[in-house]
Coordinates of C-alpha atoms in Angstrom, one line a residue:
Chain A
X1 CA 0.0 0.0 0.0
X2 CA 1.4 3.4 -1.0
X3 CA 2.0 6.1 1.5
X4 CA -1.1 8.0 2.5
X5 CA -1.6 11.6 1.7
X6 CA -2.6 14.1 4.3
X7 CA -6.2 14.1 3.2
X8 CA -6.4 10.3 3.3
X9 CA -5.0 10.3 6.8
X10 CA -7.3 13.0 8.0
X11 CA -10.3 11.1 6.4
X12 CA -9.1 7.9 8.2
X13 CA -9.1 9.7 11.6
X14 CA -12.6 11.0 10.9
X15 CA -13.8 7.6 9.9
X16 CA -12.5 6.0 13.0
X17 CA -13.9 8.7 15.3
X18 CA -17.4 8.2 13.7
X19 CA -18.5 5.6 16.2
X20 CA -18.1 7.7 19.3
X21 CA -20.8 9.7 20.9
X22 CA -20.5 13.4 20.3
X23 CA -18.6 14.4 23.5
X24 CA -16.2 11.5 23.4
X25 CA -15.6 12.2 19.7
X26 CA -14.6 15.8 20.4
X27 CA -12.3 14.7 23.1
X28 CA -10.6 11.9 21.2
X29 CA -10.2 14.1 18.1
X30 CA -7.7 16.2 20.0
X31 CA -5.5 13.2 20.6
X32 CA -5.2 12.1 17.0
X33 CA -3.3 14.0 14.4
X34 CA -1.6 14.0 11.1
X35 CA 2.1 14.8 11.4
X36 CA 3.2 18.1 10.0
X37 CA 6.9 18.5 10.0
X38 CA 6.6 22.3 9.5
X39 CA 5.2 22.7 13.0
X40 CA 7.6 23.8 15.7
X41 CA 5.3 23.0 18.6
X42 CA 3.2 19.9 19.1
X43 CA 0.5 21.6 21.1
X44 CA -0.8 23.1 17.8
X45 CA -1.8 19.6 16.5
X46 CA -2.0 17.2 19.4
X47 CA -3.2 17.1 23.1
X48 CA -1.4 14.8 25.5
X49 CA -1.2 13.9 29.1
X50 CA -4.9 14.1 29.8
X51 CA -7.2 11.8 31.7
X52 CA -8.4 8.8 29.6
X53 CA -12.1 8.7 28.8
X54 CA -14.1 6.3 31.0
X55 CA -15.4 3.4 28.9
X56 CA -12.6 3.2 26.4
X57 CA -9.8 0.6 26.5
X58 CA -6.7 2.6 27.4
X59 CA -3.3 0.9 27.6
X60 CA -1.9 3.2 30.4
X61 CA -0.6 2.2 33.8
X62 CA -0.7 4.0 37.1
X63 CA 1.6 6.1 39.2
X64 CA 2.7 3.0 41.2
X65 CA 3.7 1.3 38.0
X66 CA 5.8 4.4 37.0
X67 CA 7.5 4.6 40.4
X68 CA 8.0 1.0 41.5
X69 CA 8.0 -0.7 38.1
X70 CA 10.1 1.8 36.2
X71 CA 12.3 4.1 38.3
X72 CA 12.9 2.4 41.6
X73 CA 12.4 -1.2 40.8
X74 CA 15.6 -1.8 38.9
X75 CA 17.8 -0.4 41.7
X76 CA 19.1 -3.8 42.5
X77 CA 20.6 -3.6 46.0
X78 CA 17.6 -1.9 47.6
X79 CA 14.4 -3.6 48.7
X80 CA 11.3 -2.1 47.3
X81 CA 8.3 -2.7 49.4
X82 CA 5.0 -2.7 47.6
X83 CA 3.1 -1.2 50.5
X84 CA -0.6 -2.2 50.3
X85 CA -2.5 -5.1 49.0
X86 CA -0.6 -8.0 47.5
X87 CA -1.6 -7.8 43.9
X88 CA 0.1 -4.7 42.6
X89 CA 3.5 -6.0 43.5
X90 CA 2.9 -9.7 42.6
X91 CA 1.5 -9.1 39.1
X92 CA 4.2 -6.6 38.2
X93 CA 7.0 -8.7 39.6
X94 CA 10.0 -9.2 37.3
X95 CA 7.9 -8.5 34.2
X96 CA 10.1 -5.8 32.8
X97 CA 13.3 -7.9 32.5
X98 CA 15.6 -5.3 34.0
X99 CA 18.7 -7.5 34.0
X100 CA 21.3 -7.2 36.8
X101 CA 24.3 -8.9 38.2
X102 CA 24.2 -10.3 41.7
X103 CA 22.8 -13.1 43.8
X104 CA 19.1 -12.6 44.1
X105 CA 17.8 -12.7 47.7
X106 CA 21.3 -12.2 49.1
X107 CA 22.7 -8.9 47.9
X108 CA 20.3 -8.1 45.0
X109 CA 16.6 -8.1 45.1
X110 CA 15.4 -7.1 41.6
X111 CA 13.1 -10.0 40.7
X112 CA 11.7 -10.5 44.2
X113 CA 8.4 -9.2 45.5
X114 CA 8.2 -7.6 49.0
X115 CA 4.7 -6.6 50.1
X116 CA 2.9 -5.6 53.3
X117 CA -0.1 -7.7 52.0
X118 CA -2.8 -5.4 53.4
X119 CA -5.8 -7.1 55.0
X120 CA -9.1 -5.5 56.1
X121 CA -7.8 -4.8 59.5
X122 CA -4.9 -2.8 58.1
X123 CA -7.3 -0.6 56.1
X124 CA -9.5 -0.1 59.2
X125 CA -6.7 0.4 61.8
X126 CA -3.9 1.7 59.6
X127 CA -0.8 -0.1 58.4
X128 CA 2.0 1.9 59.9
X129 CA 2.7 -0.7 62.6
X130 CA 2.8 -3.4 60.0
X131 CA 5.2 -1.4 57.9
X132 CA 7.5 -0.9 60.8
X133 CA 7.5 -4.6 61.6
X134 CA 8.1 -5.4 57.9
X135 CA 11.1 -3.2 57.8
X136 CA 12.5 -4.9 60.9
X137 CA 11.9 -8.3 59.4
X138 CA 13.7 -7.3 56.2
X139 CA 16.7 -6.2 58.2
X140 CA 16.9 -9.6 59.9
X141 CA 16.2 -11.7 56.8
X142 CA 18.1 -9.7 54.2
X143 CA 20.9 -7.9 56.1
X144 CA 22.8 -7.1 52.9
X145 CA 20.2 -4.7 51.5
X146 CA 21.6 -1.2 51.1
X147 CA 18.3 0.6 51.6
X148 CA 14.5 0.3 51.4
X149 CA 12.0 2.1 49.5
X150 CA 8.3 2.1 50.4
X151 CA 6.2 2.2 47.3
X152 CA 2.6 3.2 48.2
X153 CA -0.3 1.5 46.6
X154 CA -3.7 3.2 46.4
X155 CA -5.0 2.5 49.9
X156 CA -2.1 4.1 51.7
X157 CA -3.1 7.5 50.4
X158 CA -6.8 6.8 51.0
X159 CA -6.5 5.9 54.6
X160 CA -3.9 8.5 55.3
X161 CA -1.0 6.4 56.7
X162 CA 2.1 8.3 57.7
X163 CA 4.8 6.3 55.9
X164 CA 7.2 9.3 56.1
X165 CA 7.2 9.1 59.9
X166 CA 7.8 5.3 59.9
X167 CA 10.6 5.8 57.4
X168 CA 12.3 8.5 59.5
X169 CA 12.1 6.4 62.7
X170 CA 13.4 3.3 61.0
X171 CA 16.1 5.2 59.2
X172 CA 17.5 6.3 62.5
X173 CA 17.2 2.8 64.0
X174 CA 18.8 0.9 61.2
X175 CA 21.1 3.6 59.8
X176 CA 20.1 2.8 56.2
X177 CA 18.4 4.9 53.5
X178 CA 14.7 4.4 53.8
X179 CA 12.6 6.2 51.2
X180 CA 8.9 6.7 51.4
X181 CA 7.4 7.2 48.0
X182 CA 3.9 8.7 47.6
X183 CA 3.2 7.0 44.3
X184 CA -0.4 5.9 45.0
X185 CA -1.9 4.6 41.8
X186 CA -4.8 7.0 41.7
X187 CA -2.5 10.0 41.4
X188 CA -2.3 11.6 37.9
X189 CA -3.5 10.3 34.6
X190 CA -0.9 7.7 33.8
X191 CA 2.4 6.2 35.0
X192 CA 4.1 9.5 34.0
X193 CA 3.3 11.2 37.3
X194 CA 4.8 8.1 39.0
X195 CA 8.1 8.8 37.3
X196 CA 8.0 12.4 38.5
X197 CA 7.1 11.4 42.1
X198 CA 9.9 8.8 42.1
X199 CA 12.4 11.4 40.7
X200 CA 11.3 13.8 43.5
X201 CA 11.7 11.1 46.1
X202 CA 15.3 10.4 44.9
X203 CA 15.9 14.1 45.0
X204 CA 14.6 14.5 48.5
X205 CA 15.8 11.3 50.2
X206 CA 18.9 10.0 48.3
X207 CA 20.7 12.4 46.1
X208 CA 22.2 14.7 48.7
X209 CA 23.4 11.9 50.9
X210 CA 27.0 12.5 49.9
X211 CA 27.0 16.2 49.5
X212 CA 30.1 17.7 51.0
X213 CA 31.8 14.2 50.9
X214 CA 34.7 14.5 48.5
X215 CA 36.3 11.1 49.2
X216 CA 35.1 9.8 45.8
X217 CA 37.9 10.2 43.3
X218 CA 36.6 11.9 40.2
X219 CA 38.0 12.2 36.7
X220 CA 37.2 14.8 34.0
X221 CA 35.5 12.0 32.0
X222 CA 32.8 11.0 34.5
X223 CA 29.3 10.5 33.1
X224 CA 26.1 9.0 34.4
X225 CA 23.8 7.0 32.2
X226 CA 20.3 8.1 33.2
X227 CA 17.0 6.6 32.1
X228 CA 18.4 3.3 30.8
X229 CA 16.6 0.4 32.5
X230 CA 18.8 -2.4 31.2
X231 CA 15.9 -4.2 29.6
X232 CA 17.4 -7.4 28.2
X233 CA 20.8 -5.9 28.9
X234 CA 20.4 -2.5 27.1
X235 CA 22.4 -0.5 29.5
X236 CA 25.3 -2.9 29.2
X237 CA 25.5 -2.6 25.5
X238 CA 25.3 1.2 25.8
X239 CA 27.9 1.4 28.6
X240 CA 30.6 -0.5 26.6
X241 CA 30.4 2.1 23.8
X242 CA 30.8 5.0 26.3
X243 CA 33.7 3.3 28.1
X244 CA 35.4 2.4 24.8
X245 CA 35.4 6.1 23.8
X246 CA 37.2 6.9 27.0
X247 CA 34.4 8.0 29.3
X248 CA 33.9 6.6 32.8
X249 CA 30.4 5.6 33.6
X250 CA 29.9 6.3 37.3
X251 CA 26.3 5.5 37.6
X252 CA 23.5 3.6 35.8
X253 CA 20.0 4.9 36.5
X254 CA 18.5 2.6 37.2
X255 CA 19.0 -0.6 35.3
X256 CA 21.6 -2.7 37.1
X257 CA 22.1 0.3 39.3
X258 CA 22.9 0.6 43.0
X259 CA 22.1 3.2 45.5
X260 CA 25.8 4.0 45.9
X261 CA 25.9 4.9 42.2
X262 CA 22.9 7.2 42.6
X263 CA 24.5 8.9 45.5
X264 CA 27.6 9.5 43.5
X265 CA 25.8 10.9 40.5
X266 CA 26.1 14.6 41.7
X267 CA 29.9 14.2 41.2
X268 CA 29.8 13.5 37.5
X269 CA 30.6 16.0 34.7
X270 CA 27.7 15.2 32.3
X271 CA 24.4 13.4 32.6
X272 CA 23.3 11.4 29.6
X273 CA 19.6 11.0 29.4
X274 CA 18.2 8.1 27.4
X275 CA 14.6 8.0 28.6
X276 CA 13.8 11.6 28.7
X277 CA 10.2 11.1 29.8
X278 CA 10.9 9.3 33.1
X279 CA 14.2 10.9 34.2
X280 CA 14.3 14.5 32.9
X281 CA 13.1 15.8 36.2
X282 CA 16.1 14.7 38.1
X283 CA 18.5 15.8 35.3
X284 CA 17.0 19.3 35.5
X285 CA 17.4 19.3 39.3
X286 CA 21.0 18.2 39.1
X287 CA 21.7 20.9 36.5
X288 CA 20.3 23.5 38.8
X289 CA 21.7 22.3 42.1
X290 CA 25.1 20.8 41.0
X291 CA 25.5 22.6 37.7
X292 CA 25.8 19.3 35.8
X293 CA 24.7 19.7 32.2
X294 CA 22.6 17.0 30.6
X295 CA 22.0 15.9 27.1
X296 CA 19.6 13.5 25.5
X297 CA 21.0 10.7 23.4
X298 CA 19.7 7.8 21.3
X299 CA 21.4 4.5 21.0
X300 CA 19.0 2.8 18.6
X301 CA 20.4 2.1 15.2
X302 CA 23.9 3.1 13.8
X303 CA 22.9 6.5 12.4
X304 CA 21.5 7.7 15.7
X305 CA 24.3 6.1 17.7
X306 CA 27.0 7.9 15.6
X307 CA 25.1 11.1 16.0
X308 CA 24.8 10.7 19.8
X309 CA 28.4 9.6 20.3
X310 CA 29.6 12.7 18.5
X311 CA 27.3 14.9 20.4
X312 CA 28.3 13.4 23.7
X313 CA 32.0 13.7 22.7
X314 CA 31.5 17.4 21.9
X315 CA 31.1 18.1 25.6
X316 CA 34.6 16.7 26.2
X317 CA 38.1 17.3 24.9
X318 CA 39.9 15.9 21.8
X319 CA 40.8 12.5 23.3
X320 CA 37.1 11.7 23.8
X321 CA 36.2 13.1 20.4
X322 CA 38.9 10.9 18.8
X323 CA 37.5 8.1 20.9
X324 CA 34.1 8.5 19.5
X325 CA 35.3 8.4 16.0
X326 CA 37.4 5.3 16.8
X327 CA 34.3 3.6 18.2
X328 CA 32.2 4.4 15.2
X329 CA 34.9 3.2 12.9
X330 CA 35.5 0.0 14.8
X331 CA 31.9 -1.1 14.7
X332 CA 31.4 0.0 11.1
X333 CA 32.2 -3.4 9.6
X334 CA 29.8 -5.0 12.0
X335 CA 26.8 -2.8 11.5
X336 CA 27.3 -2.6 7.7
X337 CA 27.2 -6.4 7.6
X338 CA 24.0 -6.3 9.6
X339 CA 22.5 -3.8 7.2
X340 CA 23.7 -5.7 4.1
X341 CA 22.1 -8.9 5.4
X342 CA 18.8 -7.6 6.6
X343 CA 18.0 -4.5 4.5
X344 CA 17.2 -6.4 1.4
X345 CA 14.7 -8.5 3.4
X346 CA 13.1 -5.6 5.2
X347 CA 13.3 -2.8 2.6
X348 CA 10.1 -0.8 2.3
X349 CA 8.3 -2.5 5.1
X350 CA 5.9 -0.3 7.0
X351 CA 5.7 -0.1 10.8
X352 CA 3.2 1.2 13.3
X353 CA 4.4 1.8 16.8
X354 CA 2.6 2.4 20.1
X355 CA 4.8 2.3 23.1
X356 CA 5.3 4.3 26.3
X357 CA 7.1 7.6 26.5
X358 CA 10.3 7.4 24.6
X359 CA 10.6 4.6 22.1
X360 CA 7.9 5.8 19.7
X361 CA 10.4 8.4 18.5
X362 CA 13.7 6.8 19.5
X363 CA 13.4 3.6 17.5
X364 CA 12.4 5.3 14.3
X365 CA 16.1 5.8 13.3
X366 CA 16.8 2.1 13.8
X367 CA 13.9 1.1 11.5
X368 CA 15.1 3.6 8.9
X369 CA 18.6 2.2 9.0
X370 CA 17.0 -1.1 7.9
X371 CA 15.1 0.6 5.0
X372 CA 11.8 0.4 6.9
X373 CA 9.3 3.2 7.3
X374 CA 7.4 4.2 10.4
X375 CA 3.9 5.2 9.2
X376 CA 2.3 5.7 12.6
X377 CA 3.4 6.3 16.1
X378 CA 2.0 7.2 19.4
X379 CA 2.7 7.3 23.1
X380 CA 0.8 6.0 26.1
X381 CA 1.8 8.7 28.5
X382 CA 4.0 11.3 26.7
X383 CA 3.7 15.0 27.4
X384 CA 3.8 17.9 25.0
X385 CA 7.6 18.1 25.0
X386 CA 7.8 14.5 23.8
X387 CA 5.6 15.3 20.8
X388 CA 7.7 18.4 20.1
X389 CA 10.6 16.0 19.7
X390 CA 8.6 13.5 17.6
X391 CA 7.3 15.8 14.9
X392 CA 10.7 16.1 13.3
X393 CA 11.5 12.4 13.5
X394 CA 8.3 11.3 11.7
X395 CA 7.5 11.7 8.0
X396 CA 5.0 14.1 6.8
X397 CA 1.3 13.0 6.8
X398 CA 2.0 10.0 9.1
X399 CA -0.4 9.2 11.9
X400 CA 0.2 10.4 15.5
X401 CA -2.0 9.0 18.2
X402 CA -1.9 9.8 21.9
X403 CA -3.2 7.4 24.5
X404 CA -4.8 5.5 21.6
X405 CA -7.8 3.3 22.6
X406 CA -8.0 -0.4 21.8
X407 CA -10.7 0.2 19.2
X408 CA -8.9 3.1 17.4
X409 CA -5.6 1.2 17.2
X410 CA -7.3 -1.8 15.7
X411 CA -9.1 0.3 13.1
X412 CA -5.9 2.2 12.2
X413 CA -4.0 -1.0 11.7
X414 CA -6.9 -2.5 9.5
X415 CA -6.8 0.6 7.3
X416 CA -3.1 1.4 7.2
X417 CA -2.2 -2.3 6.8
X418 CA 1.4 -2.0 8.2
X419 CA 3.8 -4.9 7.8
X420 CA 4.7 -4.8 11.5
X421 CA 3.1 -3.5 14.6
X422 CA 5.3 -2.7 17.6
X423 CA 3.4 -2.3 20.9
X424 CA 2.8 -3.9 24.3
X425 CA 1.8 -7.3 25.4
X426 CA -1.9 -6.4 25.7
X427 CA -2.0 -5.6 22.0
X428 CA 0.2 -8.5 20.8
X429 CA -2.3 -11.3 20.4
X430 CA -5.1 -9.1 18.9
X431 CA -2.8 -8.2 16.0
X432 CA -1.3 -11.6 15.7
X433 CA -4.8 -13.1 15.3
X434 CA -5.5 -10.4 12.7
X435 CA -2.5 -11.8 10.8
X436 CA -0.3 -8.8 11.4
X437 CA 3.3 -9.5 12.4
X438 CA 3.9 -8.0 15.9
X439 CA 6.8 -7.2 18.2
X440 CA 6.3 -6.4 21.8
X441 CA 8.4 -3.3 22.2
X442 CA 8.2 -2.7 25.9
X443 CA 10.6 -5.4 26.9
X444 CA 11.8 -6.4 23.5
X445 CA 9.5 -9.5 23.2
X446 CA 11.8 -11.5 25.6
X447 CA 14.8 -10.7 23.4
X448 CA 17.3 -7.8 23.5
X449 CA 19.4 -5.8 24.1
X450 CA 18.4 -3.4 21.4
X451 CA 20.7 -0.5 22.4
X452 CA 24.1 0.1 20.9
X453 CA 25.7 -1.6 17.9
X454 CA 25.5 -5.0 19.5
X455 CA 21.8 -4.4 20.1
X456 CA 21.2 -3.3 16.6
X457 CA 22.2 -6.7 15.2
X458 CA 19.7 -8.3 17.5
X459 CA 17.1 -5.7 16.6
X460 CA 17.5 -6.4 12.9
X461 CA 17.4 -10.2 13.4
X462 CA 14.2 -9.9 15.5
X463 CA 12.4 -7.7 13.0
X464 CA 13.4 -10.0 10.1
X465 CA 12.4 -13.1 12.1
X466 CA 9.0 -11.6 12.8
X467 CA 8.1 -10.0 9.4
X468 CA 9.5 -12.8 7.2
X469 CA 8.2 -15.6 9.3
X470 CA 6.6 -18.2 7.0
X471 CA 3.6 -18.5 9.3
X472 CA 2.0 -15.3 8.0
X473 CA 1.6 -17.0 4.6
X474 CA -0.3 -19.8 6.1
X475 CA -3.0 -17.6 7.6
X476 CA -5.6 -18.5 5.1
X477 CA -6.9 -22.1 4.8
X478 CA -5.3 -23.7 1.7
X479 CA -8.6 -24.0 -0.2
X480 CA -9.4 -20.3 0.4
X481 CA -6.2 -18.9 -1.2
X482 CA -6.2 -17.5 -4.7
X483 CA -3.9 -20.2 -6.0
X484 CA -6.4 -22.8 -4.8
X485 CA -9.4 -21.1 -6.3
X486 CA -7.6 -21.1 -9.6
X487 CA -6.9 -24.8 -9.3
X488 CA -10.5 -25.4 -8.4
X489 CA -11.6 -23.5 -11.5
X490 CA -9.2 -25.4 -13.6
X491 CA -10.7 -28.7 -12.4
X492 CA -14.2 -27.4 -13.0
Chain B
X1 CA 2.6 31.9 40.4
X2 CA 4.1 28.9 38.7
X3 CA 7.7 28.0 39.6
X4 CA 9.7 28.1 36.4
X5 CA 12.9 26.3 35.7
X6 CA 15.2 28.4 33.5
X7 CA 18.1 26.8 31.6
X8 CA 20.2 27.8 28.6
X9 CA 19.7 25.8 25.4
X10 CA 22.7 24.9 23.3
X11 CA 22.0 27.8 21.0
X12 CA 22.1 30.2 23.9
X13 CA 18.4 30.9 24.1
X14 CA 16.7 30.7 27.5
X15 CA 14.3 27.8 28.1
X16 CA 11.3 28.4 30.2
X17 CA 10.0 25.2 31.8
X18 CA 7.0 24.6 34.0
X19 CA 6.9 20.9 35.0
X20 CA 3.3 21.1 36.2
X21 CA 2.1 22.5 32.9
X22 CA 4.3 20.6 30.5
X23 CA 5.3 23.9 29.3
X24 CA 8.8 24.1 27.6
X25 CA 9.2 27.3 25.6
X26 CA 12.0 29.6 24.6
X27 CA 12.1 33.1 26.0
X28 CA 11.8 35.4 23.0
X29 CA 12.2 38.7 24.7
X30 CA 12.8 40.0 28.2
X31 CA 12.2 43.5 29.5
X32 CA 15.4 43.9 31.4
X33 CA 18.4 41.9 30.5
X34 CA 21.5 43.9 31.5
X35 CA 24.2 43.1 34.1
X36 CA 22.6 45.3 36.7
X37 CA 18.9 44.6 36.1
X38 CA 17.3 41.4 35.1
X39 CA 13.6 40.3 34.8
X40 CA 10.4 42.1 34.1
X41 CA 8.0 41.0 31.5
X42 CA 9.0 38.0 29.2
X43 CA 7.4 36.9 26.0
X44 CA 7.6 33.2 25.2
X45 CA 7.8 31.4 21.9
X46 CA 4.0 30.6 22.0
X47 CA 3.2 34.3 22.6
X48 CA 2.2 33.9 26.3
X49 CA 3.6 36.5 28.7
X50 CA 5.0 36.1 32.2
X51 CA 6.5 38.5 34.7
X52 CA 9.7 38.0 36.8
X53 CA 10.3 40.3 39.7
X54 CA 13.4 42.3 38.5
X55 CA 16.5 41.3 40.3
X56 CA 20.1 42.6 40.4
X57 CA 22.5 41.0 39.7
X58 CA 21.0 38.6 37.2
X59 CA 20.4 35.1 38.6
X60 CA 22.8 32.2 37.9
X61 CA 21.2 30.1 35.2
X62 CA 20.0 27.3 35.5
X63 CA 17.7 28.2 38.4
X64 CA 14.1 28.0 39.5
X65 CA 12.1 31.3 39.9
X66 CA 8.6 32.3 40.6
X67 CA 6.9 33.9 37.7
X68 CA 3.6 35.7 37.4
X69 CA 1.3 34.9 34.5
X70 CA 0.2 38.0 32.7

């Protein structure tokens, strides 16, 4: 199917909106747009970060998911208590594949679930005593933990428990960092507020722990990788590139990260932000308080990697700049071989994306390196500033959808007929049953890493494996295919 | 009175950021921008206007300041 014109895309949006009642239609119309590269600001064409309409199938998560699942969860040597009923922690446990090194249950706790398992009596009489007891038990059972964070679930805010008081008392008693996080799920419109709350909690309870302590030896080449959650090993394949070009990665936020690294981050020279949406708050804070500049970078696909490496290097002296060129040169043979192998198989294939807050724009470059085209993209929980950054990345007259509903997404895919859909697990099986190849782009469909040059090879292989899978040809029963009907005619 | 984070963009322009409003705009013009007086009325890229209490000497950027919406 040829690329759609602006009019066709607009007509498609109108057609999809047709089924809604008047009020819902008006509301949803603001969240769907046709991309126009000439615009400087996204707020002219799309509205984002608004409450989802009741009654539609939204794909968003909650503030607890943003704080515990995204920002705090991957910090491996801390214990993150899911404070409240048991389900929130249990059903989100270890689902994000934030890889880490360590012995789980001894000195690292990433894939474990700690919960206060609220019962009726805790709701009625309050759960502070239980929380205090829980922290004491953790100290006995897991003495090698380096800190505890208390991730509030909805009831904590509703019954008005004072987790800050408990945290302060226990912090004194045990001499460890104990962080109360007010990330009750009902706050905000999506997980995005959870990221912000988590960032603020780090700012208030962790970041200044080593202020005035100069015992950590620094170098002029210290950087921190912020907003890389090491999904399938992403942060590792990014870190090697940075180290190869001569930088010293002091901290990883927060994939495979530790609390010590986070406390040392104010000593670095430059903060590198991968996931802008979830971590820009803390980067802005550090810029203000510790005058550490920050830049956004993108490690998906060789074009963007080279661009990012050069931009990172431009903040340092010639040795690093030469290092960046050396790294790009060194991996050239590797990534050119990947492109030579997969580009002929993937050339011209069209992709629709719908992911969280960063990848809908970050992976576009990687697809383009493989000769593919992104014809539609959208975010679950992005804000205006994310769409500002998206407009330039996307082609003209492509579809943009914010907080797309289940119905809209299905209809768009039916009409646009992409060769690949990249979205979350909840969408996967719908599209696969419709016969559309699908990759789960939240945690790389149990694959990865996708960051860096090493990740690009895996990314290309995965896309090829999915799109060119022979199963898609066998979707129709043999007697219903055109070849069969010809044969039947011939016999008749 | 939103609290505004001010930072310098790579091209030297001031960025005006209000987290609570998702507002990230460049400052197009500022009433007083001299070494001994800084602030007053500012006009943003989208045309909206805010007011900073004039200060002297100018604040160290990046910083967070209170602005009044006009």
